[in-house]
Amino acid sequence: MLGYEVNFDGLVGLTHHYAGLSFGNEASTQHRHAVSNPQLAAKQGLLKMKALADLGFQQGVLPPQERPHLPMLRKLGFCGSDESVLVQAMRTAPQLLSALSSASAMWTANAATVSPSADSADGKIHFTAANLNNKFHRAIEAETTSAVLQAIFSDRQYFIHHDALPQVALFGDEGAANHNRLGGDYAKRGVQVFVYGRQEFGGKQAPVRYPARQTREASEAIARLHQLDPEHTVFLQQNPEVIDQGVFHNDVIAVSNQQVLFHHQQAFWHQQQGLEQLRRQMAAVETELVAIEVPTARVSVADAVATYLFNSQILTKPAGRMMIVVPEESRQHAGVWQYLTEMVASGGPIDEIKVFDLRESMRNGGGPACLRLRVAMNEPELRAINPRVLMNDTLFATLNQWVDRYYRDRLTQHDLADPQLLREGREALDTLTSILGLGSVYPFQQ
Ligand SMILES: NCCC[C@H](NC(=O)CCC(=O)O)C(=O)O
């Protein structure tokens, strides 16, 4: 194999809490006001990163963001000292303080859309930070996301960074959670699949109960920015009925790796037509699509949402077969676990299951796939990134000590106005940027 897929996982931030901010994401709504454990959340994430690095996969880490987001609180009219801003916000607009304290940047599948150099006309890796326009607590992520990505992928010879799309509903963009890339070797041309929830101009189908966060117009803009060849690009609509059942991102119902598309029977609108188109385009890049479709009779949409079976990672092992990484919730469900064990025994491309306990993130609707951003790279590109973000024994030990030093093991909305939490956060992030060699990426460091 010539290329690599590097997974960059988001490190959970110090203010991780359950605020019920994401209408349409049922886990978020259900766990509103539950007590969180930021320390455990960060460690669960680190354990996944380390275990995958130990198995020979390329694994990176992306830092959390500055929260509470004081600059936005000030933009919204809270003034005076930092302490006074927090006290006023808690007193008059606690929900706003909660939104501006969300650790949601941990779900890096929503950080950006990334196109590898093999697919782009100029031969560079393109990044577009996601505007996350549908949710206020997420729309504030884009600026720092861009700064972080530019600090890691800084070599202009290889990497191009685009600003997030305009912050309006027409261009609602959720990043890689609504994007898949299918093909053979990671460093060879593939087919990029953009999955949108609604089409503003001329669309016919849209969900009625829950929002469709990704628009076709946004996906098309990204394909243009990334200089993708229309012959090798597919736009599919997500099935609006499943969005209404809690499938708020496509990565809750489908996941891909190389030639494999693992998806639910009800994932896409006009599914068979879409898969046919994909099959043809894959043939044009000399790869045969392996579509693993899970029938509703085996796993209902409700069970897919509850267990996050499809929010899994499918990874190509060094020896060539694939492994599926699922959350503990998938093992706990008898029907889903039965399906998985049969699938890996069936002689198909996936022959191993790996389970992780990611409960703190899962309770806000973020499974293994939500926590990672994939970047397909060739050897020189991999050598050009900031190596200090790559997981190894030393970084794992350092980050665990860092978490032990700064993170609380219990957090509720009440704690968010505590000025000590703000101070702890800034000190921790300042230390982290030196550990990861990122320079100044946060507003408080400017
Ligand atoms: N890819 C997974 C994203 C999960 C994320 N959850 C949240 O933001 C919940 C935050 C809260 O409710 O506290 C979202 O819905 O975008």
Short mmCIF file of C-alpha atoms and ligand atoms in Angstrom, two decimals:
data_model
loop_
_atom_site.label_atom_id
_atom_site.label_comp_id
_atom_site.label_asym_id
_atom_site.label_seq_id
_atom_site.Cartn_x
_atom_site.Cartn_y
_atom_site.Cartn_z
CA MET A 1 0.00 0.00 0.00
CA LEU A 2 1.30 3.45 -0.95
CA GLY A 3 -1.00 5.60 1.12
CA TYR A 4 -2.16 5.98 4.68
CA GLU A 5 -5.38 6.94 6.30
CA VAL A 6 -4.57 8.94 9.39
CA ASN A 7 -7.32 9.34 11.95
CA PHE A 8 -7.22 12.56 13.95
CA ASP A 9 -9.30 12.19 17.08
CA GLY A 10 -10.62 15.12 19.06
CA LEU A 11 -9.42 15.33 22.63
CA VAL A 12 -12.43 16.01 24.86
CA GLY A 13 -12.39 19.47 26.42
CA LEU A 14 -12.49 20.44 30.09
CA THR A 15 -16.07 21.72 29.95
CA HIS A 16 -17.64 18.53 28.54
CA HIS A 17 -21.21 18.55 29.84
CA TYR A 18 -24.72 17.51 28.86
CA ALA A 19 -26.68 20.54 27.71
CA GLY A 20 -29.31 19.10 25.37
CA LEU A 21 -28.23 21.50 22.64
CA SER A 22 -28.71 19.37 19.54
CA PHE A 23 -32.36 19.10 18.54
CA GLY A 24 -32.58 16.11 16.21
CA ASN A 25 -29.79 14.25 18.04
CA GLU A 26 -31.76 12.11 20.46
CA ALA A 27 -28.89 11.22 22.80
CA SER A 28 -28.20 14.92 23.33
CA THR A 29 -31.85 15.62 24.18
CA GLN A 30 -32.18 12.57 26.44
CA HIS A 31 -29.14 13.35 28.55
CA ARG A 32 -29.77 17.02 29.06
CA HIS A 33 -28.63 18.02 32.56
CA ALA A 34 -27.04 14.66 33.32
CA VAL A 35 -23.81 14.97 35.34
CA SER A 36 -20.74 14.58 33.12
CA ASN A 37 -17.21 13.41 33.88
CA PRO A 38 -14.80 15.37 31.64
CA GLN A 39 -11.77 13.52 32.99
CA LEU A 40 -13.23 10.12 32.16
CA ALA A 41 -14.43 11.38 28.77
CA ALA A 42 -10.93 12.54 27.83
CA LYS A 43 -9.39 9.27 29.02
CA GLN A 44 -11.90 7.11 27.14
CA GLY A 45 -10.93 8.99 23.98
CA LEU A 46 -7.21 8.69 24.66
CA LEU A 47 -7.54 4.95 25.22
CA LYS A 48 -9.14 4.51 21.80
CA MET A 49 -6.37 6.55 20.16
CA LYS A 50 -3.62 4.64 21.92
CA ALA A 51 -5.12 1.19 21.27
CA LEU A 52 -5.40 1.94 17.55
CA ALA A 53 -1.88 3.39 17.40
CA ASP A 54 -0.60 0.24 19.14
CA LEU A 55 -2.27 -1.89 16.48
CA GLY A 56 -0.23 -0.13 13.81
CA PHE A 57 -2.69 2.50 12.60
CA GLN A 58 -1.61 6.09 12.05
CA GLN A 59 -3.30 8.09 14.78
CA GLY A 60 -3.28 11.81 15.49
CA VAL A 61 -4.88 14.05 18.08
CA LEU A 62 -6.67 17.39 17.69
CA PRO A 63 -6.90 19.71 20.70
CA PRO A 64 -10.11 20.97 22.34
CA GLN A 65 -11.23 24.58 21.96
CA GLU A 66 -11.36 27.48 24.38
CA ARG A 67 -14.58 27.29 26.41
CA PRO A 68 -16.50 29.11 27.79
CA HIS A 69 -16.09 31.19 24.64
CA LEU A 70 -15.56 34.60 26.21
CA PRO A 71 -15.14 36.48 22.91
CA MET A 72 -18.65 35.43 21.80
CA LEU A 73 -20.19 36.25 25.20
CA ARG A 74 -18.70 39.73 24.84
CA LYS A 75 -20.02 40.03 21.28
CA LEU A 76 -23.46 39.27 22.71
CA GLY A 77 -23.28 42.18 25.12
CA PHE A 78 -21.83 40.77 28.35
CA CYS A 79 -19.11 43.06 29.57
CA GLY A 80 -16.65 43.89 32.34
CA SER A 81 -14.07 41.50 33.73
CA ASP A 82 -14.09 37.85 32.61
CA GLU A 83 -15.57 36.91 36.00
CA SER A 84 -18.33 39.45 35.61
CA VAL A 85 -19.14 38.22 32.07
CA LEU A 86 -19.58 34.69 33.43
CA VAL A 87 -21.71 35.77 36.39
CA GLN A 88 -24.01 37.93 34.22
CA ALA A 89 -24.36 35.22 31.61
CA MET A 90 -25.24 32.60 34.21
CA ARG A 91 -27.79 34.92 35.81
CA THR A 92 -29.58 36.16 32.71
CA ALA A 93 -28.88 33.60 29.96
CA PRO A 94 -27.69 30.26 31.41
CA GLN A 95 -28.54 28.40 28.22
CA LEU A 96 -26.31 30.71 26.24
CA LEU A 97 -23.47 30.18 28.69
CA SER A 98 -23.99 26.45 28.35
CA ALA A 99 -23.96 26.59 24.54
CA LEU A 100 -20.80 28.69 24.60
CA SER A 101 -19.20 26.17 26.97
CA SER A 102 -19.91 23.04 24.95
CA ALA A 103 -16.95 20.75 24.34
CA SER A 104 -18.53 19.77 21.00
CA ALA A 105 -15.28 20.33 19.06
CA MET A 106 -14.33 16.82 20.30
CA TRP A 107 -16.40 15.40 17.40
CA THR A 108 -13.80 16.08 14.74
CA ALA A 109 -15.74 14.23 12.02
CA ASN A 110 -17.52 17.58 11.91
CA ALA A 111 -14.37 19.70 11.92
CA ALA A 112 -13.82 19.79 8.17
CA THR A 113 -14.18 18.05 4.83
CA VAL A 114 -10.86 16.74 3.57
CA SER A 115 -10.00 15.71 0.01
CA PRO A 116 -6.78 13.85 -0.64
CA SER A 117 -4.30 15.05 -3.24
CA ALA A 118 -4.99 12.08 -5.54
CA ASP A 119 -8.49 13.45 -6.21
CA SER A 120 -7.76 17.18 -6.60
CA ALA A 121 -6.76 18.83 -9.89
CA ASP A 122 -3.86 20.68 -8.26
CA GLY A 123 -2.54 17.57 -6.49
CA LYS A 124 -2.87 19.04 -2.99
CA ILE A 125 -4.81 17.99 0.08
CA HIS A 126 -7.75 20.35 0.53
CA PHE A 127 -9.41 21.19 3.85
CA THR A 128 -12.64 23.15 4.27
CA ALA A 129 -13.56 23.84 7.89
CA ALA A 130 -17.23 23.05 8.49
CA ASN A 131 -19.46 26.02 9.32
CA LEU A 132 -21.77 23.80 11.45
CA ASN A 133 -24.44 26.37 10.75
CA ASN A 134 -27.38 24.42 12.16
CA LYS A 135 -26.36 24.73 15.82
CA PHE A 136 -25.08 27.88 17.47
CA HIS A 137 -22.84 26.00 19.91
CA ARG A 138 -21.12 24.35 16.94
CA ALA A 139 -21.05 27.29 14.52
CA ILE A 140 -18.44 28.95 16.76
CA GLU A 141 -15.97 26.10 16.19
CA ALA A 142 -14.89 26.92 12.62
CA GLU A 143 -12.40 29.70 13.32
CA THR A 144 -10.29 27.81 15.83
CA THR A 145 -10.67 24.60 13.80
CA SER A 146 -9.06 26.40 10.86
CA ALA A 147 -6.25 27.74 13.03
CA VAL A 148 -5.55 24.25 14.43
CA LEU A 149 -5.61 22.53 11.04
CA GLN A 150 -3.28 25.15 9.62
CA ALA A 151 -0.90 24.68 12.53
CA ILE A 152 -0.73 20.93 11.88
CA PHE A 153 -0.89 20.88 8.08
CA SER A 154 1.20 23.97 7.55
CA ASP A 155 3.26 23.12 4.47
CA ARG A 156 1.74 25.07 1.57
CA GLN A 157 3.43 22.76 -0.89
CA TYR A 158 1.04 19.98 0.16
CA PHE A 159 -1.92 21.47 2.01
CA ILE A 160 -4.58 24.03 1.07
CA HIS A 161 -7.02 25.43 3.63
CA HIS A 162 -10.37 26.99 2.74
CA ASP A 163 -12.46 29.11 5.06
CA ALA A 164 -15.77 27.70 6.24
CA LEU A 165 -18.65 28.34 3.82
CA PRO A 166 -20.87 31.41 4.45
CA GLN A 167 -22.73 31.11 7.77
CA VAL A 168 -26.28 30.76 6.43
CA ALA A 169 -28.66 27.81 6.27
CA LEU A 170 -28.31 27.57 2.46
CA PHE A 171 -24.72 26.44 2.97
CA GLY A 172 -25.18 24.35 6.12
CA ASP A 173 -22.10 22.12 6.24
CA GLU A 174 -21.27 19.39 8.76
CA GLY A 175 -17.90 18.33 7.37
CA ALA A 176 -16.70 14.76 6.99
CA ALA A 177 -19.71 13.26 8.80
CA ASN A 178 -21.58 13.73 5.53
CA HIS A 179 -18.74 12.75 3.24
CA ASN A 180 -17.21 9.43 2.27
CA ARG A 181 -14.42 8.45 -0.04
CA LEU A 182 -14.38 5.10 -1.76
CA GLY A 183 -11.59 3.51 -3.74
CA GLY A 184 -8.56 1.28 -3.53
CA ASP A 185 -5.22 2.45 -2.22
CA TYR A 186 -5.58 5.61 -0.10
CA ALA A 187 -3.00 7.41 -2.23
CA LYS A 188 -4.74 6.65 -5.54
CA ARG A 189 -7.72 8.40 -7.07
CA GLY A 190 -11.01 7.54 -5.42
CA VAL A 191 -14.67 8.48 -5.66
CA GLN A 192 -15.92 11.14 -3.29
CA VAL A 193 -19.44 10.75 -2.02
CA PHE A 194 -21.20 13.78 -0.59
CA VAL A 195 -24.37 13.02 1.33
CA TYR A 196 -26.78 15.91 1.88
CA GLY A 197 -29.96 16.13 3.91
CA ARG A 198 -31.78 18.70 1.84
CA GLN A 199 -31.47 20.74 -1.31
CA GLU A 200 -32.57 24.33 -1.00
CA PHE A 201 -32.86 25.11 -4.72
CA GLY A 202 -35.27 22.72 -6.37
CA GLY A 203 -35.15 19.94 -3.78
CA LYS A 204 -38.21 17.75 -3.45
CA GLN A 205 -37.72 15.78 -0.25
CA ALA A 206 -36.76 16.98 3.19
CA PRO A 207 -37.29 15.77 6.74
CA VAL A 208 -40.29 17.26 8.55
CA ARG A 209 -39.56 16.63 12.22
CA TYR A 210 -35.85 17.18 12.62
CA PRO A 211 -33.45 19.49 10.76
CA ALA A 212 -31.38 18.40 7.77
CA ARG A 213 -28.07 19.96 8.66
CA GLN A 214 -26.18 19.44 5.40
CA THR A 215 -27.35 21.02 2.13
CA ARG A 216 -26.57 19.93 -1.39
CA GLU A 217 -25.49 23.49 -2.15
CA ALA A 218 -22.80 23.26 0.55
CA SER A 219 -21.55 19.90 -0.72
CA GLU A 220 -21.32 21.24 -4.28
CA ALA A 221 -19.37 24.29 -3.15
CA ILE A 222 -16.85 22.06 -1.38
CA ALA A 223 -16.45 19.82 -4.42
CA ARG A 224 -15.64 22.96 -6.46
CA LEU A 225 -13.24 24.37 -3.87
CA HIS A 226 -11.42 21.04 -3.65
CA GLN A 227 -11.07 20.90 -7.46
CA LEU A 228 -12.70 17.49 -7.68
CA ASP A 229 -13.42 15.88 -11.01
CA PRO A 230 -17.23 15.65 -11.52
CA GLU A 231 -16.63 12.26 -13.17
CA HIS A 232 -15.45 10.93 -9.83
CA THR A 233 -17.83 12.72 -7.49
CA VAL A 234 -21.27 11.58 -6.36
CA PHE A 235 -23.99 13.50 -4.52
CA LEU A 236 -26.52 11.37 -2.69
CA GLN A 237 -29.44 12.47 -0.60
CA GLN A 238 -29.82 11.03 2.85
CA ASN A 239 -33.19 9.39 3.41
CA PRO A 240 -35.28 12.18 5.03
CA GLU A 241 -37.32 9.59 6.93
CA VAL A 242 -34.30 8.44 8.89
CA ILE A 243 -33.23 12.01 9.69
CA ASP A 244 -36.66 12.26 11.31
CA GLN A 245 -35.79 9.17 13.37
CA GLY A 246 -32.63 10.70 14.79
CA VAL A 247 -30.04 10.11 12.06
CA PHE A 248 -28.77 13.69 12.22
CA HIS A 249 -25.56 12.98 10.27
CA ASN A 250 -24.96 10.43 7.53
CA ASP A 251 -22.26 8.79 9.66
CA VAL A 252 -25.01 7.52 11.98
CA ILE A 253 -26.29 5.26 9.17
CA ALA A 254 -23.34 4.58 6.82
CA VAL A 255 -19.55 4.32 6.94
CA SER A 256 -16.94 3.53 4.31
CA ASN A 257 -13.38 2.33 4.02
CA GLN A 258 -11.59 1.80 0.71
CA GLN A 259 -13.96 -0.28 -1.46
CA VAL A 260 -16.41 -1.04 1.38
CA LEU A 261 -19.62 0.86 2.04
CA PHE A 262 -21.29 -0.45 5.19
CA HIS A 263 -24.78 1.02 5.38
CA HIS A 264 -28.35 0.48 6.43
CA GLN A 265 -31.08 -0.51 4.01
CA GLN A 266 -32.80 2.85 4.59
CA ALA A 267 -29.73 5.10 4.55
CA PHE A 268 -30.21 6.91 1.24
CA TRP A 269 -33.04 8.30 -0.83
CA HIS A 270 -33.37 6.25 -4.05
CA GLN A 271 -30.77 3.93 -2.57
CA GLN A 272 -30.44 1.34 -5.33
CA GLN A 273 -30.03 4.01 -8.02
CA GLY A 274 -27.39 5.75 -5.91
CA LEU A 275 -25.46 2.54 -5.30
CA GLU A 276 -25.54 1.76 -9.03
CA GLN A 277 -24.07 5.16 -9.82
CA LEU A 278 -21.41 4.58 -7.21
CA ARG A 279 -20.63 1.15 -8.61
CA ARG A 280 -20.11 2.64 -12.10
CA GLN A 281 -17.89 5.42 -10.84
CA MET A 282 -15.85 2.98 -8.77
CA ALA A 283 -15.33 0.85 -11.86
CA ALA A 284 -13.88 3.94 -13.56
CA VAL A 285 -11.17 4.04 -10.88
CA GLU A 286 -10.68 0.30 -11.22
CA THR A 287 -12.22 -0.71 -7.93
CA GLU A 288 -15.20 -2.91 -7.28
CA LEU A 289 -17.67 -1.56 -4.75
CA VAL A 290 -18.39 -3.89 -1.83
CA ALA A 291 -21.76 -2.71 -0.52
CA ILE A 292 -22.62 -4.30 2.83
CA GLU A 293 -26.26 -3.44 3.35
CA VAL A 294 -27.87 -4.16 6.71
CA PRO A 295 -31.57 -4.99 6.31
CA THR A 296 -34.16 -3.29 8.50
CA ALA A 297 -35.38 -6.76 9.45
CA ARG A 298 -32.00 -7.38 11.14
CA VAL A 299 -31.35 -3.92 12.61
CA SER A 300 -34.07 -1.28 12.82
CA VAL A 301 -33.27 2.39 12.32
CA ALA A 302 -34.09 2.95 16.01
CA ASP A 303 -31.54 0.28 17.01
CA ALA A 304 -28.94 1.76 14.65
CA VAL A 305 -29.45 5.14 16.36
CA ALA A 306 -29.35 3.65 19.87
CA THR A 307 -26.29 1.42 19.34
CA TYR A 308 -24.35 3.50 16.80
CA LEU A 309 -23.54 0.38 14.78
CA PHE A 310 -22.79 2.54 11.73
CA ASN A 311 -20.92 5.20 13.66
CA SER A 312 -18.10 2.73 13.59
CA GLN A 313 -14.64 2.96 12.07
CA ILE A 314 -13.61 0.45 9.46
CA LEU A 315 -9.84 0.30 9.34
CA THR A 316 -7.53 -1.61 7.02
CA LYS A 317 -5.13 -3.62 9.14
CA PRO A 318 -1.45 -3.71 8.25
CA ALA A 319 -1.94 -7.24 6.88
CA GLY A 320 -4.76 -6.14 4.57
CA ARG A 321 -8.05 -7.34 6.10
CA MET A 322 -10.33 -4.88 7.85
CA MET A 323 -11.39 -4.33 11.44
CA ILE A 324 -14.58 -2.63 12.63
CA VAL A 325 -14.41 -0.39 15.69
CA VAL A 326 -17.74 -0.13 17.50
CA PRO A 327 -18.93 1.40 20.78
CA GLU A 328 -19.79 -0.78 23.77
CA GLU A 329 -23.48 -0.02 23.14
CA SER A 330 -23.31 -2.20 20.00
CA ARG A 331 -22.06 -5.16 22.04
CA GLN A 332 -24.77 -4.68 24.66
CA HIS A 333 -27.55 -5.08 22.07
CA ALA A 334 -28.17 -8.78 21.37
CA GLY A 335 -29.48 -8.33 17.80
CA VAL A 336 -26.77 -5.89 16.71
CA TRP A 337 -24.02 -7.99 18.26
CA GLN A 338 -25.39 -11.10 16.56
CA TYR A 339 -25.34 -9.27 13.22
CA LEU A 340 -21.75 -8.11 13.78
CA THR A 341 -20.45 -11.52 14.78
CA GLU A 342 -22.07 -13.11 11.75
CA MET A 343 -20.67 -10.41 9.46
CA VAL A 344 -17.07 -10.91 10.57
CA ALA A 345 -17.44 -14.70 10.23
CA SER A 346 -18.94 -14.48 6.73
CA GLY A 347 -15.68 -14.37 4.79
CA GLY A 348 -16.14 -10.71 3.74
CA PRO A 349 -13.49 -7.97 3.94
CA ILE A 350 -14.12 -7.23 7.64
CA ASP A 351 -12.90 -10.03 9.89
CA GLU A 352 -12.47 -8.49 13.33
CA ILE A 353 -14.47 -6.39 15.80
CA LYS A 354 -12.93 -4.04 18.35
CA VAL A 355 -15.10 -2.52 21.07
CA PHE A 356 -14.48 0.70 23.01
CA ASP A 357 -16.24 2.23 25.97
CA LEU A 358 -16.98 5.80 24.87
CA ARG A 359 -19.99 6.32 27.04
CA GLU A 360 -19.31 9.94 27.98
CA SER A 361 -19.26 10.97 24.32
CA MET A 362 -22.03 8.57 23.30
CA ARG A 363 -24.42 10.22 25.73
CA ASN A 364 -24.14 13.36 23.62
CA GLY A 365 -24.53 11.45 20.35
CA GLY A 366 -20.85 10.95 19.47
CA GLY A 367 -19.52 7.46 18.70
CA PRO A 368 -16.13 6.21 17.45
CA ALA A 369 -16.60 7.71 13.97
CA CYS A 370 -17.75 11.10 15.27
CA LEU A 371 -14.57 11.40 17.28
CA ARG A 372 -12.23 11.16 14.30
CA LEU A 373 -11.32 13.10 11.17
CA ARG A 374 -9.81 11.00 8.39
CA VAL A 375 -6.98 12.33 6.26
CA ALA A 376 -5.73 10.11 3.44
CA MET A 377 -2.11 10.86 2.66
CA ASN A 378 0.91 9.62 0.80
CA GLU A 379 4.34 9.25 2.37
CA PRO A 380 5.75 12.76 1.67
CA GLU A 381 2.52 14.36 2.91
CA LEU A 382 2.59 12.35 6.12
CA ARG A 383 6.19 13.42 6.65
CA ALA A 384 5.17 17.08 6.16
CA ILE A 385 2.68 17.26 9.05
CA ASN A 386 3.52 18.38 12.55
CA PRO A 387 4.74 15.05 14.02
CA ARG A 388 4.03 16.10 17.60
CA VAL A 389 0.29 15.41 17.21
CA LEU A 390 0.87 11.73 16.35
CA MET A 391 0.04 9.25 19.11
CA ASN A 392 2.80 7.20 20.69
CA ASP A 393 3.75 5.94 24.18
CA THR A 394 5.25 9.26 25.25
CA LEU A 395 2.40 11.43 24.01
CA PHE A 396 -0.14 9.08 25.59
CA ALA A 397 1.59 9.28 28.98
CA THR A 398 2.00 13.06 28.74
CA LEU A 399 -1.63 13.64 27.79
CA ASN A 400 -2.91 11.39 30.58
CA GLN A 401 -0.86 13.31 33.11
CA TRP A 402 -2.12 16.55 31.62
CA VAL A 403 -5.74 15.35 31.95
CA ASP A 404 -5.12 14.26 35.56
CA ARG A 405 -3.72 17.64 36.38
CA TYR A 406 -6.42 19.85 34.88
CA TYR A 407 -9.70 17.96 34.39
CA ARG A 408 -12.59 17.68 36.80
CA ASP A 409 -14.37 14.39 37.30
CA ARG A 410 -17.80 15.95 37.71
CA LEU A 411 -19.41 18.84 35.89
CA THR A 412 -22.91 20.29 35.64
CA GLN A 413 -24.22 23.49 34.08
CA HIS A 414 -23.92 25.20 37.47
CA ASP A 415 -20.15 24.92 37.36
CA LEU A 416 -19.82 26.85 34.12
CA ALA A 417 -19.82 30.27 35.77
CA ASP A 418 -16.96 29.29 38.06
CA PRO A 419 -14.08 31.61 37.11
CA GLN A 420 -11.69 28.93 38.34
CA LEU A 421 -12.93 26.64 35.54
CA LEU A 422 -12.06 29.34 33.00
CA ARG A 423 -8.60 29.76 34.50
CA GLU A 424 -8.00 26.01 34.61
CA GLY A 425 -9.07 25.76 30.99
CA ARG A 426 -6.77 28.48 29.75
CA GLU A 427 -3.80 27.18 31.67
CA ALA A 428 -4.47 23.67 30.41
CA LEU A 429 -4.81 24.72 26.77
CA ASP A 430 -1.71 26.88 26.97
CA THR A 431 0.23 23.86 28.21
CA LEU A 432 -1.35 21.65 25.55
CA THR A 433 -0.34 23.91 22.68
CA SER A 434 3.27 23.55 23.79
CA ILE A 435 2.93 19.77 24.19
CA LEU A 436 1.57 19.51 20.64
CA GLY A 437 3.77 22.25 19.18
CA LEU A 438 0.85 24.26 17.81
CA GLY A 439 1.88 27.82 18.59
CA SER A 440 -0.96 30.25 19.44
CA VAL A 441 -4.29 28.99 18.12
CA TYR A 442 -6.76 30.24 20.75
CA PRO A 443 -8.30 33.71 21.09
CA PHE A 444 -6.98 34.01 24.67
CA GLN A 445 -3.45 33.46 23.37
CA GLN A 446 -3.63 36.33 20.88
N1 LIG B 1 -20.89 13.76 15.25
C1 LIG B 1 -21.48 13.77 16.54
C2 LIG B 1 -21.89 15.14 16.92
C3 LIG B 1 -22.63 15.22 18.21
C4 LIG B 1 -22.98 16.62 18.58
N2 LIG B 1 -23.59 16.65 19.91
C5 LIG B 1 -23.74 17.80 20.57
O1 LIG B 1 -23.34 18.85 20.16
C6 LIG B 1 -24.46 17.70 21.91
C7 LIG B 1 -24.05 18.78 22.87
C8 LIG B 1 -24.96 18.85 24.05
O2 LIG B 1 -26.17 18.66 23.91
O3 LIG B 1 -24.47 19.12 25.17
C9 LIG B 1 -23.91 17.23 17.55
O4 LIG B 1 -25.11 17.04 17.66
O5 LIG B 1 -23.42 17.87 16.62
#
